[in-house]
PDB file of C-alpha atoms in Angstrom:
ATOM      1  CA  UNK A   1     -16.690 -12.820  19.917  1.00  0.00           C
ATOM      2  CA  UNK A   2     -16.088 -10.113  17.321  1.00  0.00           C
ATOM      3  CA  UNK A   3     -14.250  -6.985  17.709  1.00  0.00           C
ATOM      4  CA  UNK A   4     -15.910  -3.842  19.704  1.00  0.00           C
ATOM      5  CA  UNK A   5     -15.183  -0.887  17.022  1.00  0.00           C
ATOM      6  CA  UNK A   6     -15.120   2.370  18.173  1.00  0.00           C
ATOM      7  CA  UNK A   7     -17.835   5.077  15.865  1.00  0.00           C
ATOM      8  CA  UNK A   8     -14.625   6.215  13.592  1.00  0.00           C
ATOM      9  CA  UNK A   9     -13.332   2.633  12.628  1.00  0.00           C
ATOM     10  CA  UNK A  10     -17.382   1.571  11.977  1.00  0.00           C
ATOM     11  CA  UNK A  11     -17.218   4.651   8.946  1.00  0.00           C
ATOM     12  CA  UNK A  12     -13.568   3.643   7.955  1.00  0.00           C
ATOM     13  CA  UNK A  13     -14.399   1.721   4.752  1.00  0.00           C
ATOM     14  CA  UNK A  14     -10.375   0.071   4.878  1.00  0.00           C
ATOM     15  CA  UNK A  15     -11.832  -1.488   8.395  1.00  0.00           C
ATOM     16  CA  UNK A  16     -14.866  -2.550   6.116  1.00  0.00           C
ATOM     17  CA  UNK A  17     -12.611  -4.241   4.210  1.00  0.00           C
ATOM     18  CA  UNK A  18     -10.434  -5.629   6.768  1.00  0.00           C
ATOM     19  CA  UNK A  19     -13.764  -7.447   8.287  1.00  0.00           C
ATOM     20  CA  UNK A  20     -14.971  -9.081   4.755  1.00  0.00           C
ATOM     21  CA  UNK A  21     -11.578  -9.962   4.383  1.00  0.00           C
ATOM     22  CA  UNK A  22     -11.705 -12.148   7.556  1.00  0.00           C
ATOM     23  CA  UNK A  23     -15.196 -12.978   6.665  1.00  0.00           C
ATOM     24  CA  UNK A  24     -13.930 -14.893   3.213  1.00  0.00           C
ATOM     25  CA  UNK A  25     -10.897 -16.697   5.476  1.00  0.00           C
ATOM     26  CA  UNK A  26     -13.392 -18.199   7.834  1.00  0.00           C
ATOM     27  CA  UNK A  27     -16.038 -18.919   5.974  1.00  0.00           C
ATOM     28  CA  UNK A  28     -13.145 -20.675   3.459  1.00  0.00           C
ATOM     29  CA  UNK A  29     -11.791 -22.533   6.527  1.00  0.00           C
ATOM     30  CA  UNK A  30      -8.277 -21.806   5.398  1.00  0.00           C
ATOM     31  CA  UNK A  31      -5.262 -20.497   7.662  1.00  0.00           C
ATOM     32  CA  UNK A  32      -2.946 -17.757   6.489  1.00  0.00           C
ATOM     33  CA  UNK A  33      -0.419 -20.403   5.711  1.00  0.00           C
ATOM     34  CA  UNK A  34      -3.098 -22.147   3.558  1.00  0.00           C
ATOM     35  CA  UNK A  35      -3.745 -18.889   1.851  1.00  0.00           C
ATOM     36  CA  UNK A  36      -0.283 -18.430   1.078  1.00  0.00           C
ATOM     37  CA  UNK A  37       0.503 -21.652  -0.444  1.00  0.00           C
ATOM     38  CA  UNK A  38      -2.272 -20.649  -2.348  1.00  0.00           C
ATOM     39  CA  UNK A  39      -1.927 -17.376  -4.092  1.00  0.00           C
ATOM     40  CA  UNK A  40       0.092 -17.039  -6.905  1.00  0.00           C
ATOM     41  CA  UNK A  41       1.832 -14.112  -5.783  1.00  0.00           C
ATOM     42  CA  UNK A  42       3.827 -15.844  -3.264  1.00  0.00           C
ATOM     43  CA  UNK A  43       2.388 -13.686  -0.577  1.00  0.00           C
ATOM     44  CA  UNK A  44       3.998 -14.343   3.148  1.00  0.00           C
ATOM     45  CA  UNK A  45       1.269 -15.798   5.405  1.00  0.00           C
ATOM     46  CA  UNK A  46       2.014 -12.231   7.579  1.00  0.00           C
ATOM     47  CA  UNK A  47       1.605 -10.246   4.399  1.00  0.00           C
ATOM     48  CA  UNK A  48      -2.174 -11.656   4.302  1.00  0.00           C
ATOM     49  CA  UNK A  49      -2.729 -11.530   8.171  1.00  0.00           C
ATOM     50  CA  UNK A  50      -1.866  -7.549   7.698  1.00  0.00           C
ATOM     51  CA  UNK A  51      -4.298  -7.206   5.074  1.00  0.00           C
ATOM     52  CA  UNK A  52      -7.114  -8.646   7.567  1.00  0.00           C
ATOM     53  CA  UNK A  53      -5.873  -6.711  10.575  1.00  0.00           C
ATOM     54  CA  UNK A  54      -7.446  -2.963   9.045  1.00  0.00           C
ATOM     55  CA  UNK A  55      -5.039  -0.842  10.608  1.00  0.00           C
ATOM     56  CA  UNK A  56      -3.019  -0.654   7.182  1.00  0.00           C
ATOM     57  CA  UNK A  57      -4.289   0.078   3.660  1.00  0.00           C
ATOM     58  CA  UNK A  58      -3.565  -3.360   1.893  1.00  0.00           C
ATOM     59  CA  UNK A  59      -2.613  -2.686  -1.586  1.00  0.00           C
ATOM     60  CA  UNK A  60      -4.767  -4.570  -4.343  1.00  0.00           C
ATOM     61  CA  UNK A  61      -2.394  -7.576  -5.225  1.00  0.00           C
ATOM     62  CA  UNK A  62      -2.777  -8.424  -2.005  1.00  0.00           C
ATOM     63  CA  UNK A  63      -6.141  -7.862  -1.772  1.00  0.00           C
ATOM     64  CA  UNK A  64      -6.659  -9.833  -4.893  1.00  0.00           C
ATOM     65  CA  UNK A  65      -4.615 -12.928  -3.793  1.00  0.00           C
ATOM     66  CA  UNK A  66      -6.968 -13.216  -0.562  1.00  0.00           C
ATOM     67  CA  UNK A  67      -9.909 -12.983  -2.252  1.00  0.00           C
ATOM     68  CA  UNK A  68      -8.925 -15.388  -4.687  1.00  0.00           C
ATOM     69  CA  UNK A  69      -7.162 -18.048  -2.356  1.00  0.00           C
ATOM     70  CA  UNK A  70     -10.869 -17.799  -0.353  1.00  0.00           C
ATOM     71  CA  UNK A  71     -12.761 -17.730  -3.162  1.00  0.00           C
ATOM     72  CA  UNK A  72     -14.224 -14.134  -3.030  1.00  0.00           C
ATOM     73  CA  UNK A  73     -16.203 -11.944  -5.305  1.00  0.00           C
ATOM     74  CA  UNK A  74     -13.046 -10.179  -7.206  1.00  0.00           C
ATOM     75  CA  UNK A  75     -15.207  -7.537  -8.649  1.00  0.00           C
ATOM     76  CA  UNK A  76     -16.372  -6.952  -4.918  1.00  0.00           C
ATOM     77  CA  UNK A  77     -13.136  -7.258  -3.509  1.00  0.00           C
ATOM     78  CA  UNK A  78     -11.748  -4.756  -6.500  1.00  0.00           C
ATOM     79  CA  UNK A  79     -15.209  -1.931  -5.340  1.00  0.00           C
ATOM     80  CA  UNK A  80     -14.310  -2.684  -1.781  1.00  0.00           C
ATOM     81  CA  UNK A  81     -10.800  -1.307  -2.238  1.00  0.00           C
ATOM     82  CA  UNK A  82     -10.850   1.377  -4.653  1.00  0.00           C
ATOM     83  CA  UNK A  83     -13.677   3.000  -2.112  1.00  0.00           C
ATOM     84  CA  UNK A  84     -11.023   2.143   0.634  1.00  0.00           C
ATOM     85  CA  UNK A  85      -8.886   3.495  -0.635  1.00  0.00           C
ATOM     86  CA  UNK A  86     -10.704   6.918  -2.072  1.00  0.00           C
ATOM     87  CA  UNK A  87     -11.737   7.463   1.469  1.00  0.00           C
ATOM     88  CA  UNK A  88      -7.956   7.127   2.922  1.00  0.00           C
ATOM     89  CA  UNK A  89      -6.823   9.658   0.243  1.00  0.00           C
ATOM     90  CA  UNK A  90      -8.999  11.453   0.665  1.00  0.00           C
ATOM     91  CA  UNK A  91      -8.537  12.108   4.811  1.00  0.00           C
ATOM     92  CA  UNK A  92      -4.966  11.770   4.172  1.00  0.00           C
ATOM     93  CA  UNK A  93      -5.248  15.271   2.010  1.00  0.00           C
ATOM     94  CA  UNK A  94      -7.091  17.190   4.436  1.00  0.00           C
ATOM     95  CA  UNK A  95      -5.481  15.796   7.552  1.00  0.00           C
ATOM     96  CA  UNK A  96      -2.467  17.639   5.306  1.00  0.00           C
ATOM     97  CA  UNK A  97      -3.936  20.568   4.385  1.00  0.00           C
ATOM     98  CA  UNK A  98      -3.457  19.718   1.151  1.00  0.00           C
ATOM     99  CA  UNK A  99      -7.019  20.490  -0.219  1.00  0.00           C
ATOM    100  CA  UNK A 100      -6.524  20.234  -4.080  1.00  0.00           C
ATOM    101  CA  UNK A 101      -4.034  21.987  -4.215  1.00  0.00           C
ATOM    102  CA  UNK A 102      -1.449  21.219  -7.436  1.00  0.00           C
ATOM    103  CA  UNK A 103       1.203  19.552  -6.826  1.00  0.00           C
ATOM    104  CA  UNK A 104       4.502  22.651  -7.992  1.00  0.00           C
ATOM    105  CA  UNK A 105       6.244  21.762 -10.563  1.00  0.00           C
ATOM    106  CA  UNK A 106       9.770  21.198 -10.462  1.00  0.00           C
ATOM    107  CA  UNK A 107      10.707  24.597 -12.074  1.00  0.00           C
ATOM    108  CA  UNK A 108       8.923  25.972  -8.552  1.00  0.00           C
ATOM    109  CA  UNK A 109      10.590  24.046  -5.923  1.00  0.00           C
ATOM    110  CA  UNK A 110      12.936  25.855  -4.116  1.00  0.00           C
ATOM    111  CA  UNK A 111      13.302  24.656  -0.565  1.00  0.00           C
ATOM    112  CA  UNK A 112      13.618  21.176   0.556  1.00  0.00           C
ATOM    113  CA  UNK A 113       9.653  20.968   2.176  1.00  0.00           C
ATOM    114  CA  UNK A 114       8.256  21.827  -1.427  1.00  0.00           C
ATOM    115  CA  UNK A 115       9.900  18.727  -2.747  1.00  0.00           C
ATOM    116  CA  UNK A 116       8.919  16.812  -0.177  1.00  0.00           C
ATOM    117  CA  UNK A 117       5.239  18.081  -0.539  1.00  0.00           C
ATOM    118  CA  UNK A 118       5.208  17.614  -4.050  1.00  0.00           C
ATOM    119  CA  UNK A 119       7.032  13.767  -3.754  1.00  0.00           C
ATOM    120  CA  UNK A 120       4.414  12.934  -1.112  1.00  0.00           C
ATOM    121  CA  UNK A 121       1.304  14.440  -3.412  1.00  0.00           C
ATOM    122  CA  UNK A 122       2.192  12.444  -5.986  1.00  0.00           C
ATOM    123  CA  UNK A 123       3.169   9.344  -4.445  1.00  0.00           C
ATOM    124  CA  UNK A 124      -0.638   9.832  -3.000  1.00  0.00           C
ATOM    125  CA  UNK A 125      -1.892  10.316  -6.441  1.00  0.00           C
ATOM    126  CA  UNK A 126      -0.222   7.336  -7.925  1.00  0.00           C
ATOM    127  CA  UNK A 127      -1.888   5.015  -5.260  1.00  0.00           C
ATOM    128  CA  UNK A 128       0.485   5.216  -2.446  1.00  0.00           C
ATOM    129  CA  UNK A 129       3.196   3.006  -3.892  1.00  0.00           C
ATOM    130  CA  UNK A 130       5.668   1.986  -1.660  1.00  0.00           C
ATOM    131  CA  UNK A 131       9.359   3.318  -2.310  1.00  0.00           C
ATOM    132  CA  UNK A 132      10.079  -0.716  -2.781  1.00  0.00           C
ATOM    133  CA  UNK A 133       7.160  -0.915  -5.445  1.00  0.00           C
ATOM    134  CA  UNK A 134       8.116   2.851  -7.256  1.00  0.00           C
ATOM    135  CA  UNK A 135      11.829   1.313  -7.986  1.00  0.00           C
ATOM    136  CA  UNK A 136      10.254  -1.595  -9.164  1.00  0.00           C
ATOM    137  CA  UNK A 137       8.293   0.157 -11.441  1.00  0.00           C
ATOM    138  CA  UNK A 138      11.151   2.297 -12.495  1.00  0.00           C
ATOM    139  CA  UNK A 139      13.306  -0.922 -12.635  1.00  0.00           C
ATOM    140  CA  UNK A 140      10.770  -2.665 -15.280  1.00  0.00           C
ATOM    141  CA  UNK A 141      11.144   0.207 -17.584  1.00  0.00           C
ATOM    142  CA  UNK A 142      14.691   0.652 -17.596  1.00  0.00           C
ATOM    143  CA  UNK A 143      15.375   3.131 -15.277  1.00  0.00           C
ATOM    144  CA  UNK A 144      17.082   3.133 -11.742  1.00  0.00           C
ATOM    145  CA  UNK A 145      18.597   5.972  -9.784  1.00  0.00           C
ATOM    146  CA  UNK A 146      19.656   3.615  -7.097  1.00  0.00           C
ATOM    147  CA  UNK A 147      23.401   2.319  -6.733  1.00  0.00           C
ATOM    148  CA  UNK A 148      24.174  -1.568  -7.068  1.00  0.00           C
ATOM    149  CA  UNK A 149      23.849  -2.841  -4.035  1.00  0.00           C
ATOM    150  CA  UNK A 150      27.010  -4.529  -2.149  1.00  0.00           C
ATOM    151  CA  UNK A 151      27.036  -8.528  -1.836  1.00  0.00           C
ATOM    152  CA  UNK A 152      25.897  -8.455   1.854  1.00  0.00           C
ATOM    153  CA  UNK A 153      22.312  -6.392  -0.328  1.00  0.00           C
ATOM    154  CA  UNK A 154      23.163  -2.793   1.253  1.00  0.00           C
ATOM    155  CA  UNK A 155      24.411   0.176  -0.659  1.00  0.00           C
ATOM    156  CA  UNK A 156      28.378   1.418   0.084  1.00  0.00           C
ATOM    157  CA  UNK A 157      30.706   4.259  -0.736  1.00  0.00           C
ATOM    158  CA  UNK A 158      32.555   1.752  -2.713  1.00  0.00           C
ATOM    159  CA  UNK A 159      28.863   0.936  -4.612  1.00  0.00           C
ATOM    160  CA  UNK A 160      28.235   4.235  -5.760  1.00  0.00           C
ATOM    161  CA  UNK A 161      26.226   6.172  -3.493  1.00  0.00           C
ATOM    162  CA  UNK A 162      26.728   9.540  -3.211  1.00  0.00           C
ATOM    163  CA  UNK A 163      27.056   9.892   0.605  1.00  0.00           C
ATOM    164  CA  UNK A 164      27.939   8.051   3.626  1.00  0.00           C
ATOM    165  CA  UNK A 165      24.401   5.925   4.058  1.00  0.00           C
ATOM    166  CA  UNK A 166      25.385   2.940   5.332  1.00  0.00           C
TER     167      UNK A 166
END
């Protein structure tokens, strides 16, 4: 028996998604473990079973490695997505109120919730990168605003950071 959606998730194009996802895994016969062991990425078998669920926004890597451990259509999986993902952005601005509005530049920020609106526009323009993924990103090109992290992997007063955070 398949899931009874209600008239919202039937228009939500990431729920779309969600169901063709689960669509390629059975008609592939594989578990999530399978997949894993499969994709290239090193995806967890959780990480995958998220990506089916459709109450999250997968991002495409992940998207990509199912596909490709069920043998999918990429250049469906990759249309699929990007109109996911559209629609998300989309809802996500106007659920905001931000209705293309610019994003201020820093020379107009002056209190602490215009930074955040401008952080959180552009993190929504970029894709919604997670803050993991952004210091990646930043990391790969050279750049890091983070302090080392201690042995035991959290941040200290003794590792640099500027306040008390741990």
């Amino acid at each position: 028996m398949g899931r009874t959606l209600s008239a919202h998730a039937e228009a939500d194009l990431a729920v779309e998604l969600a169901q063709w996802l689960r669509s390629l895994r059975r008609q592939a016969g594989l578990t999530y473990q399978q997949m894993a062991h499969k994709t290239q990425a090193g995806f967890a078998p959780a990480t995958l079973w998220r990506a089916a669920r459709g109450t999250a926004m997968p991002r495409w890597p992940v998207v990509e490695a199912f596909a490709t451990a069920c043998g999918g259509d990429l250049e469906q999986a990759r249309r699929m997505w990007t109109a996911a993902t559209e629609q998300r952005r989309s809802l996500r601005s106007a659920a905001a109120g931000n209705r293309g509005e610019p994003v201020l530049r820093p020379e107009f920020i002056h209190t602490p919730a215009q930074l955040l609106q401008s952080m959180r526009a552009m993190q929504i323009e970029a894709g919604g990168p997670s803050l993991r993924e952004l210091e990646d990103r930043a990391t790969s090109h050279g750049v890091t605003l983070l302090p080392p992290q201690a042995p035991s992997g959290r941040y200290s007063a003794a590792s640099g950071c500027p306040r008390r955070c741990c």
